[in-house]
Coordinates of C-alpha atoms in Angstrom, one line a residue:
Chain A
X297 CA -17.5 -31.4 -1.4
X298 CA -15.2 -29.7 1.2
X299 CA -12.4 -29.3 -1.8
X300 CA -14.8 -27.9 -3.9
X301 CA -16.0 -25.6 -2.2
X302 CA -13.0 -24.0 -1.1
X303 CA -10.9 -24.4 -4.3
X304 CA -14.0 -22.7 -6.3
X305 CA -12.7 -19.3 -4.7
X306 CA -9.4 -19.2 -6.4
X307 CA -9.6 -18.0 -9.7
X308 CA -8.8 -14.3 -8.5
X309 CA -5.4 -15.5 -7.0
X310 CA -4.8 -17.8 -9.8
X311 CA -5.5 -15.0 -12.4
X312 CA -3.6 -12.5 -10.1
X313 CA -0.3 -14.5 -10.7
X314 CA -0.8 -15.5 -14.3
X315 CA -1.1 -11.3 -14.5
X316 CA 2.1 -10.8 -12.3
X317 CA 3.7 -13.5 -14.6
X318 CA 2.2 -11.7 -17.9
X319 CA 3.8 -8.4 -16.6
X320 CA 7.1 -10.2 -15.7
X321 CA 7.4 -12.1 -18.9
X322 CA 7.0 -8.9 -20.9
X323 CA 6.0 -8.5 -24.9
X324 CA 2.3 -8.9 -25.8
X325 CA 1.8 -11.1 -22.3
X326 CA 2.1 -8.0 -20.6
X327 CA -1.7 -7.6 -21.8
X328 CA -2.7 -11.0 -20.5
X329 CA -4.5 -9.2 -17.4
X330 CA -6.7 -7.5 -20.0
X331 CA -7.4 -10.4 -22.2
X332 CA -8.4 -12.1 -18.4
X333 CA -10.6 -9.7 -17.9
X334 CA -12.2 -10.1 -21.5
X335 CA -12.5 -13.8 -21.2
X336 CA -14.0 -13.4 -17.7
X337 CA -17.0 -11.3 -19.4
X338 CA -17.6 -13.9 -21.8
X339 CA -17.1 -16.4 -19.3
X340 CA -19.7 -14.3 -16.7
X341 CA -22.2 -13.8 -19.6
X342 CA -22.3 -17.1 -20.7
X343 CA -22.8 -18.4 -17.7
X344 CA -25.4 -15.8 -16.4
X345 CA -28.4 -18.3 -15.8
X346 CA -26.5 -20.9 -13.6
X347 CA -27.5 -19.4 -9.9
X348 CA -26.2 -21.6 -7.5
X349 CA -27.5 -21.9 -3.6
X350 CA -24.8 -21.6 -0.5
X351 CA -23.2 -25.3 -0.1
X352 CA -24.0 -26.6 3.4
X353 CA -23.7 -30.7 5.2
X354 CA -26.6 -32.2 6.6
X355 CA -25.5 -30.5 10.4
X356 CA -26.2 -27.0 8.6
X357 CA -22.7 -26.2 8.7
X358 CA -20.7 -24.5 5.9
X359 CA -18.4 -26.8 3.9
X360 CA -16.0 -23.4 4.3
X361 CA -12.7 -24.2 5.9
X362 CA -12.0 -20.6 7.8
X363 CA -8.2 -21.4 7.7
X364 CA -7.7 -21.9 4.3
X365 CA -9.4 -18.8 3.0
X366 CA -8.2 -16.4 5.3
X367 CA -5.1 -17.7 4.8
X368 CA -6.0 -16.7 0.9
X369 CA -6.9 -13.3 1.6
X370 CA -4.0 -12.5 3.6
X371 CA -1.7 -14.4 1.3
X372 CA -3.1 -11.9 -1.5
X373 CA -1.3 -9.2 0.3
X374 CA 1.8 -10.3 -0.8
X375 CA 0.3 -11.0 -4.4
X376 CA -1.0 -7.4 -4.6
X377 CA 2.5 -5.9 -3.7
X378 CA 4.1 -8.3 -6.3
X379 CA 1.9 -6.6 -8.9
X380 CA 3.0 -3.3 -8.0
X381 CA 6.6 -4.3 -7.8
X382 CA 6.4 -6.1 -11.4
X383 CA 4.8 -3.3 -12.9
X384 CA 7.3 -0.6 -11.0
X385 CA 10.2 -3.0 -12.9
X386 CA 9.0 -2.3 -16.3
X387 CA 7.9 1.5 -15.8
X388 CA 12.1 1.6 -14.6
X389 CA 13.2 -0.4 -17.8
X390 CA 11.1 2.0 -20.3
X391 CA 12.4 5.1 -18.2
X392 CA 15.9 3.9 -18.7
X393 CA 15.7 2.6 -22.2
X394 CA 16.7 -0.8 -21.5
X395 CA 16.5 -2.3 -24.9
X396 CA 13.9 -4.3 -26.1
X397 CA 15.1 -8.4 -26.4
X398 CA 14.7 -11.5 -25.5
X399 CA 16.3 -12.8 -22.2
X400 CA 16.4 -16.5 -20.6
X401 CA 15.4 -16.8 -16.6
X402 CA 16.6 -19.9 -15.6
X403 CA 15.9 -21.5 -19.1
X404 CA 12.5 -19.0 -19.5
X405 CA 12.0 -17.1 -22.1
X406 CA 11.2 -13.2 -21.3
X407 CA 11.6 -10.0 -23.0
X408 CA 14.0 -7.5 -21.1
X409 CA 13.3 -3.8 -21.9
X410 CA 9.6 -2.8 -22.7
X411 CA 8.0 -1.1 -25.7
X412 CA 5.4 1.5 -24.9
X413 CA 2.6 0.0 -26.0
X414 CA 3.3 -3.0 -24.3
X415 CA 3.8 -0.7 -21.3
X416 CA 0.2 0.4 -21.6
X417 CA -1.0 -3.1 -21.0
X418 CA 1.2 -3.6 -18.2
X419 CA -0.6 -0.8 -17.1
X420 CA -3.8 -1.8 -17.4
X421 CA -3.4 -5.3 -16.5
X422 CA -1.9 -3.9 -12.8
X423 CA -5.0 -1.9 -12.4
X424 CA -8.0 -4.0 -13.3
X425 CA -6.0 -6.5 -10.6
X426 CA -5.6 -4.2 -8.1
X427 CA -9.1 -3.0 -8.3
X428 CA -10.0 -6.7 -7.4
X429 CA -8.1 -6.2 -4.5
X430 CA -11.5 -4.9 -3.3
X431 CA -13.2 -8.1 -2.9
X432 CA -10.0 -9.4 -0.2
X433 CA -10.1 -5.2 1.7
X434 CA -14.2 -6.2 1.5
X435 CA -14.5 -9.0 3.2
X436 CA -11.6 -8.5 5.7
X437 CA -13.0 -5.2 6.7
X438 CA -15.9 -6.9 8.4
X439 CA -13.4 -9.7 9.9
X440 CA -11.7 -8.1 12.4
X441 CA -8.2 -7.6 14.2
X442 CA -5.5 -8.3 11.7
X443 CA -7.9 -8.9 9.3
X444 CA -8.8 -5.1 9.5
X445 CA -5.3 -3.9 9.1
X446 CA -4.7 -6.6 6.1
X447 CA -8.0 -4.9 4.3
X448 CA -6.6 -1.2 5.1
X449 CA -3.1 -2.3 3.2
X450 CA -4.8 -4.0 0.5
X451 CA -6.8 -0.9 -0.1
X452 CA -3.8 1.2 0.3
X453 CA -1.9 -0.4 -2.6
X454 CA -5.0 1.7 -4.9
X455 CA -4.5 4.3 -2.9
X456 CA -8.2 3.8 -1.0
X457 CA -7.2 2.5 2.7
X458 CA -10.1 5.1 4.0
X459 CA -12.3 3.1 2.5
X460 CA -12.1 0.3 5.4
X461 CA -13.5 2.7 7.5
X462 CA -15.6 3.8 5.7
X463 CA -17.5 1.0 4.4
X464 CA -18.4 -0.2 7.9
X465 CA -19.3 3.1 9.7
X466 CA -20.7 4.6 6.7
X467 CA -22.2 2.3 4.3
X468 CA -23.3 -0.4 6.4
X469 CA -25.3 2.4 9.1
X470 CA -26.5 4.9 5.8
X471 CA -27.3 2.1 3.2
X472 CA -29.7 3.6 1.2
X473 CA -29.9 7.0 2.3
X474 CA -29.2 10.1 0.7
X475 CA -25.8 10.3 2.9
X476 CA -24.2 7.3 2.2
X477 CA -22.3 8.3 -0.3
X478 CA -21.7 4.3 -1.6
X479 CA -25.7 4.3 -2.7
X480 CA -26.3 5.5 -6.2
X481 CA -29.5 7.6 -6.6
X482 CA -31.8 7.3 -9.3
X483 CA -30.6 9.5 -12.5
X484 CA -26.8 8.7 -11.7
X485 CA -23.8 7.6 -14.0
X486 CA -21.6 5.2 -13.0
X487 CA -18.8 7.5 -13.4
X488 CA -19.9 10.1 -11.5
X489 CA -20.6 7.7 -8.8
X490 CA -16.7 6.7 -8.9
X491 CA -15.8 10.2 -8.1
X492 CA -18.9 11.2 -5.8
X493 CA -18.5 7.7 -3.3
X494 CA -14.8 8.3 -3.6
X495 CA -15.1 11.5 -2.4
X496 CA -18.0 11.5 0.1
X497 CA -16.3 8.0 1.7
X498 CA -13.2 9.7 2.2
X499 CA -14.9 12.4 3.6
X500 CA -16.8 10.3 6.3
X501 CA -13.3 8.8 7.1
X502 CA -11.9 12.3 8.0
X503 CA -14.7 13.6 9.6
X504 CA -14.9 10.0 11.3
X505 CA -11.7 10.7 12.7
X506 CA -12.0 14.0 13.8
X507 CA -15.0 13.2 15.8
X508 CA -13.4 10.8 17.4
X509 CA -9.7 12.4 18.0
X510 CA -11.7 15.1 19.1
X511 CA -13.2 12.8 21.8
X512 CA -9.8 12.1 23.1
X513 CA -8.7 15.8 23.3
X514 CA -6.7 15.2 20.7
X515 CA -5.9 17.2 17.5
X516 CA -6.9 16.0 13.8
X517 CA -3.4 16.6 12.9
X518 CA -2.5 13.4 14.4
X519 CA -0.7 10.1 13.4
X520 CA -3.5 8.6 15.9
X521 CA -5.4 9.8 12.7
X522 CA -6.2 7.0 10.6
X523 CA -7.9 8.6 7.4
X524 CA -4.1 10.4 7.5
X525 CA -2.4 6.9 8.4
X526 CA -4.4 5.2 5.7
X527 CA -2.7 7.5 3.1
X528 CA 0.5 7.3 4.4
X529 CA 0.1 3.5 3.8
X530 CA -0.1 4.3 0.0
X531 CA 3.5 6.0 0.5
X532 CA 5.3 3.4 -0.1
X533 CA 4.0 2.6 -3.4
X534 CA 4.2 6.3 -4.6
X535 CA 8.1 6.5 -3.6
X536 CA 8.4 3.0 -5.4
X537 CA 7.0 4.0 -8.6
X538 CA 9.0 8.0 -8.5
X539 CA 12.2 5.6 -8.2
X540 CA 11.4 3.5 -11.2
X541 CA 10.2 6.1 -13.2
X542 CA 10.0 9.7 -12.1
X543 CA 7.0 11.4 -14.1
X544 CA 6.0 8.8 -15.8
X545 CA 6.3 6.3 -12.6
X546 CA 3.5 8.4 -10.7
X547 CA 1.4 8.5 -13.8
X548 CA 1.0 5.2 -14.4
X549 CA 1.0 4.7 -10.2
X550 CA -2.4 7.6 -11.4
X551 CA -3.6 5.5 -14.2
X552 CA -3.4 2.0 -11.7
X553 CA -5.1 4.0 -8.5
X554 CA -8.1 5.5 -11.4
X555 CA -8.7 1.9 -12.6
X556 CA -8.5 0.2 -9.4
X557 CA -10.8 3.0 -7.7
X558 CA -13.1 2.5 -10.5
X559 CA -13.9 -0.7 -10.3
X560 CA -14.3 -0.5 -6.4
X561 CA -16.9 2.3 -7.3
X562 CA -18.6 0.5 -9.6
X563 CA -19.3 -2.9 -7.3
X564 CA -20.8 -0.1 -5.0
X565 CA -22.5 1.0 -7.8
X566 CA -24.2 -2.1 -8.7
X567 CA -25.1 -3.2 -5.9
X568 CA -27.5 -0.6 -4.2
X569 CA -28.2 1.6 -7.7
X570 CA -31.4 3.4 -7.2
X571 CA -32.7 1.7 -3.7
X572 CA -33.8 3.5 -1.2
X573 CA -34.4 3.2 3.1
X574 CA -36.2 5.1 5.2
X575 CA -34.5 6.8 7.5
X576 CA -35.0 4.8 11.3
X577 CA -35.9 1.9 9.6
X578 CA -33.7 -1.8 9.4
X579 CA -31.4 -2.7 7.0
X580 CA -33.6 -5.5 5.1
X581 CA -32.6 -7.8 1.7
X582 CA -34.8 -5.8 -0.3
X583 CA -32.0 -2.7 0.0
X584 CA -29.4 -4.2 -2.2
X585 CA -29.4 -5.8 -5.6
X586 CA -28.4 -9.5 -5.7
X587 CA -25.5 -10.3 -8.7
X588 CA -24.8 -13.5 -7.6
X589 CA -24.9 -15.9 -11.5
X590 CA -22.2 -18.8 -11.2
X591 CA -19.0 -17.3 -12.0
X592 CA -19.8 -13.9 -10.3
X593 CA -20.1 -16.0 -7.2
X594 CA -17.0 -17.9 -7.6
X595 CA -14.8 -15.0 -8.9
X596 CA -16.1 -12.1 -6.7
X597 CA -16.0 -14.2 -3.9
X598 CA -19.7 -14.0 -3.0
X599 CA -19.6 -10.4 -2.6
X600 CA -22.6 -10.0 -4.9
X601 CA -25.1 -11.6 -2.4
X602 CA -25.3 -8.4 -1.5
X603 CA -29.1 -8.8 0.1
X604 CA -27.7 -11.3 2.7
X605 CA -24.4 -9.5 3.2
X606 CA -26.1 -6.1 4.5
X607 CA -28.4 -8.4 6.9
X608 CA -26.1 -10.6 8.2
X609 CA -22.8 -8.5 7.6
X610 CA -20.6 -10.6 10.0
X611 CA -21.3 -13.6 8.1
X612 CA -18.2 -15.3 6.3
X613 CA -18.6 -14.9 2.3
X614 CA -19.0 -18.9 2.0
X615 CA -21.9 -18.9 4.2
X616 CA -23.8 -15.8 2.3
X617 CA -26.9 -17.1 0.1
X618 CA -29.6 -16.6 -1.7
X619 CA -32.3 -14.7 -0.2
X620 CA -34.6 -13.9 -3.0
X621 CA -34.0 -10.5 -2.5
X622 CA -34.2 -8.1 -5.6
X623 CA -32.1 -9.6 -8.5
X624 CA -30.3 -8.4 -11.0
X625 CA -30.3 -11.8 -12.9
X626 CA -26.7 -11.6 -14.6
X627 CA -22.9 -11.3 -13.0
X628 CA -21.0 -8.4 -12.5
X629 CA -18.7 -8.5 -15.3
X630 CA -21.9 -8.8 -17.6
X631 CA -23.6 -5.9 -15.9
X632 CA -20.5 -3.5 -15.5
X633 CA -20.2 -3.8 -19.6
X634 CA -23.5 -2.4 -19.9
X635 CA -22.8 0.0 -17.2
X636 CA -20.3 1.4 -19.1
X637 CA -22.9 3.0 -21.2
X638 CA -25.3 5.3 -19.2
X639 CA -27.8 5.2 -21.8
X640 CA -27.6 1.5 -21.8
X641 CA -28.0 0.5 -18.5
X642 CA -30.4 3.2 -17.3
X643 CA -33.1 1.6 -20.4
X644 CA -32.2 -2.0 -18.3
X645 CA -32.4 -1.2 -15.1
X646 CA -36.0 0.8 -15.3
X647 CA -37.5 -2.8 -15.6
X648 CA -35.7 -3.7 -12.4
X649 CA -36.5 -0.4 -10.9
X650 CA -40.0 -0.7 -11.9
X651 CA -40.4 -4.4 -10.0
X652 CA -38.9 -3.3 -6.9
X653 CA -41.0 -0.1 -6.6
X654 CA -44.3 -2.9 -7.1
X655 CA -42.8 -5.3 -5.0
X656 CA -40.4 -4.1 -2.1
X657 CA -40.8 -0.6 -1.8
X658 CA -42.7 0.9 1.3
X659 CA -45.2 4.2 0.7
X660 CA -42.2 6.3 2.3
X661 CA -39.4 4.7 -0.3
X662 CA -41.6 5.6 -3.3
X663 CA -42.3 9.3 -2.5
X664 CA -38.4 9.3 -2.2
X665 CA -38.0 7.5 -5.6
X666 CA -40.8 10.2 -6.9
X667 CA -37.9 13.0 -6.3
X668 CA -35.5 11.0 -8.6
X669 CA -37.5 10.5 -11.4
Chain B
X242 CA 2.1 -30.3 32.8
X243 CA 2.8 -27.0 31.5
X244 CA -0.1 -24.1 31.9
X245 CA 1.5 -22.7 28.0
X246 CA -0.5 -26.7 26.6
X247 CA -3.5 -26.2 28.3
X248 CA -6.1 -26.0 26.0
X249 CA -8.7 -23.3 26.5
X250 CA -12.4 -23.8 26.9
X251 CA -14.9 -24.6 24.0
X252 CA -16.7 -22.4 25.8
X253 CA -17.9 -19.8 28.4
X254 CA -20.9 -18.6 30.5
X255 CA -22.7 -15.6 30.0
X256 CA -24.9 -14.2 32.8
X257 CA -27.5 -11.2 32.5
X258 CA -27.1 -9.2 35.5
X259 CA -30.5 -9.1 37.5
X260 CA -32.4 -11.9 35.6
X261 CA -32.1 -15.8 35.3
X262 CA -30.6 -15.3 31.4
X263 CA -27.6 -17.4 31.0
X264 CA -26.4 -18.7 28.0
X265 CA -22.9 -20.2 26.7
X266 CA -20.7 -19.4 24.0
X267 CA -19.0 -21.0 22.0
X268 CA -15.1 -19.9 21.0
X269 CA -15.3 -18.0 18.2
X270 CA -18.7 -16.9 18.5
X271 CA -19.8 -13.6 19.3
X272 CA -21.3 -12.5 22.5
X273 CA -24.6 -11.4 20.4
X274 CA -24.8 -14.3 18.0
X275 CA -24.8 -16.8 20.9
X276 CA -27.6 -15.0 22.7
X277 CA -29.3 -14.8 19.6
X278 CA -28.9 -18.4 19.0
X279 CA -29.6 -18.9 22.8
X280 CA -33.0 -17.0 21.9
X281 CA -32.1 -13.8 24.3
X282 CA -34.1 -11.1 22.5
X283 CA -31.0 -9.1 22.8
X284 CA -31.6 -5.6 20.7
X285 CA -29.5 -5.4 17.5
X286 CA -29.2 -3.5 13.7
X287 CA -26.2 -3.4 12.0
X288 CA -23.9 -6.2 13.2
X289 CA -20.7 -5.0 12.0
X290 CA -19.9 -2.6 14.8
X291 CA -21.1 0.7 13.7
X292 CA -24.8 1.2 15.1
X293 CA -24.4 0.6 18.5
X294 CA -27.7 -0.8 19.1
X295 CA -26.2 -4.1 20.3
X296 CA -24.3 -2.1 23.4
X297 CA -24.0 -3.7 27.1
X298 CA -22.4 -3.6 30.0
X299 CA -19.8 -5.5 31.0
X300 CA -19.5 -6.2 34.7
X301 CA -17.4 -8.9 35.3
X302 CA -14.9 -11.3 32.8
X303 CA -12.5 -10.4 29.7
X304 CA -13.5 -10.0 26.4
X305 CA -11.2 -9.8 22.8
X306 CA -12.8 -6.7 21.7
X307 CA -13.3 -7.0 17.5
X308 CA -13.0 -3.6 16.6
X309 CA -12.8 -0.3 18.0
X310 CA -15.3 0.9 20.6
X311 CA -14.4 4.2 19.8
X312 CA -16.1 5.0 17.3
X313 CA -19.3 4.5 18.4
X314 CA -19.2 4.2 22.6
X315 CA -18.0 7.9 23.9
X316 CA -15.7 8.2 26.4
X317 CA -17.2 7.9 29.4
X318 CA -19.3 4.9 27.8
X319 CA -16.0 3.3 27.3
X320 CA -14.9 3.7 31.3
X321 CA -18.0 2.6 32.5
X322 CA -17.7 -0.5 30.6
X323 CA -20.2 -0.5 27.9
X324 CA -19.2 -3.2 24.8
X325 CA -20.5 -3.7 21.4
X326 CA -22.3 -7.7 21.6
X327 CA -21.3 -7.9 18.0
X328 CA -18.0 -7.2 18.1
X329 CA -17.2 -9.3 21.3
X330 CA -15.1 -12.5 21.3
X331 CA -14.9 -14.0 25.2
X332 CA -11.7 -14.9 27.1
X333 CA -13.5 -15.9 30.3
X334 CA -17.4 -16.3 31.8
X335 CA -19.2 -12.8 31.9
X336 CA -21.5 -10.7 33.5
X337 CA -23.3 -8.6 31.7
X338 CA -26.0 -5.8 32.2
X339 CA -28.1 -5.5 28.9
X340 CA -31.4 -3.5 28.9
X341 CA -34.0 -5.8 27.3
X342 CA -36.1 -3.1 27.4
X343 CA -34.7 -1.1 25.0

């Protein structure tokens, strides 16, 4: 039980390598990161009945061995900057023409040089990756120390390290109120929620930071600043990718940070779209959608038990469960397809809307809801 | 032999300043979920460090603070001692004034 368990939340770093390797190995396998992220749909979809309870021993204790998965998360730093480096290696081949052939590496088969289409997927394979470097900045955000600086660098490699911040003294505090930036009100697209919580978050950070700098006597202008510091952490990959590729290096360094911002926007997204809190009043379950179908859970490392999560937010994502809080039904991947489409998923989500305001909204959260519709 | 192989406590004391409370923690346990668990009716929101509702006083011990006080104790909170419960790992026994009125 203990084995499976643990080993259930590694199909991100498994993928993450296979993507590295895709990139690395060059030709059409550059694209392999996209066709994970394809199968992973069809996977998530498939799958989207099986709803699986938190796994714990007859004591009540977790079957979660701490040690192991932290030692994942931090051992995705490395993994993260691998990706960046594999993709910066390409983006400097193309740049400099290297031509396109077939090479051995120790006896392996790769193709040297890279043609531009093949460039695009290597591309896009490095930013839907990165963006899953949200679920490893997520969790370690909450889990403290080291931890904390491990989530800021994770987030830094898409360019988002004020996010950290952010998330805790923002989200967390405002959930469902009009000024958290994270919650998506009634009426809104998901891609004008990327830019919006992008926006606002890093907003908070900076204003966070002032605040507090200006505690201290101190001016914003500051390397005690750490919405500034948090960018500065992104430096490294932006000198990495002018090296390898000039113009074209920080546009695809762009077209990575979009994608990886994107998706980090979109799990926000989906998990508080349309709910609303009183102002004063606790966080409860009823304040975030649930997305928590088999492979959602596995892959996303439980960050779709959302309802639990924004209770119990020091709680370690294996110990997170079901609280029968408002429910989506399907995974993530399955739901992000259709939130792709505003027209699509605001005609599914007004069923959803519609049972919540019956069954978990106070008198005060539906004249709220009335200003939305 | 050596005080560098002595292994720490499992756990500490914690004492409520002015009342019979006491409670233990275990390591790695915060100083709120224990007295939660220990069925103190200590006051609490967020849990992740950014409401502040979980503050008290420390008085005596040493704590492994979790995340920055700063941004939600002000300065002069800070010098008098004031902690976030949820965000507090313990290094010794504690004293701590909490107002359960609150």
């Amino acid at each position: 039980m203990k084995f499976y368990v643990n080993a259930r939340y590694l199909i991100v770093p498994i993928m993450s390598i296979i993507t590295i390797l895709g990139v690395l190995i060059g030709g059409a396998y550059a694209w392999v990161g996209v066709a994970l992220f394809g199968i992973n749909t069809v996977i998530d979809t498939l799958t989207k009945d099986i709803h699986l309870r938190a796994d714990f021993d007859s004591q009540g204790e977790s079957y979660g061995i701490k040690t192991f998965q932290y030692g994942i998360m931090y051992f995705m730093l490395p993994v993260f900057i691998a990706l960046q480096i594999a993709l910066a290696y390409r983006i400097f081949q193309f740049t400099a023409a290297t031509p396109v052939q077939i090479d051995l590496f120790y006896g392996i088969a790769y193709q040297s040089g890279i043609s531009g289409i093949n460039l695009i997927g290597a591309v896009l394979s490095s930013g839907l990756w990165a963006g899953l470097g949200i679920i490893y900045g997520h969790e370690l955000s909450h889990n403290k120390k080291e931890g904390f600086l491990v989530s800021r660098l994770v987030m830094a490699l898409s360019g988002a390290s004020h996010f950290t911040y952010a998330h805790v003294y923002n989200h967390h505090l405002d959930l469902g109120h009009e000024d958290d930036p994270a919650t998506a009100p009634r009426g809104r697209n998901m891609y004008a929620h990327a830019w919006l919580s992008h926006m606002g978050q890093s907003r908070y950070s900076y204003n966070l930071e002032e605040g507090r700098l200006k505690k201290q006597g101190k001016s914003t202008l500051n390397v005690d600043n750490r919405w500034i510091l948090g960018y500065l952490y992104s430096l490294p990959s932006l000198v990495l990718f002018v090296w390898a590729g000039g113009l074209i290096g920080i546009a695809a360094l762009f077209a990575v940070w979009v994608i990886a911002n994107f998706l980090l926007e979109a799990l926000n997204f989906m998990g508080h779209y349309g709910l609303i809190r009183t102002h004063g009043l606790p966080v409860e379950h009823r304040h975030s959608w649930d997305n928590d179908s088999v492979f959602t859970s596995w892959f996303f490392i439980e960050i779709g038990r959302q309802c639990d999560h924004h209770v119990r937010g020091e709680t370690y994502f294996w110990e997170l469960d079901d609280v029968k809080g408002p429910n989506y039904g399907i995974g993530y991947f399955s739901l992000f397809v259709i939130a792709l489409i505003p027209a699509l998923f605001r005609r599914y989500v007004e069923k959803h809307l519609a049972n919540w305001d019956e069954k978990y909204a106070t008198d005060d959260e539906l004249a709220i809801a009335a200003k939305f519709s | 032999m050596f005080k560098i192989f002595k292994p720490s406590p499992t756990s500490y004391q914690v004492k409520l300043a002015g009342s019979n409370t006491e409670f233990s923690v275990q390591r790695g346990d915060s100083l709120l979920n224990s007295a939660l668990s220990a069925g103190v009716q200590w006051p609490f929101k967020c849990k992740v460090g950014s409401c502040g509702t979980c503050k008290c006083q420390l008085l005596e011990g040493k704590i492994n603070p979790q995340l920055d006080f700063s941004y939600v104790l002000d300065g002069s909170e800070i010098q008098q001692g004031y902690i976030l419960a949820c965000q507090t790992m313990l290094k010794s026994d504690l004293l701590v004034s909490l107002d359960l009125d609150k």
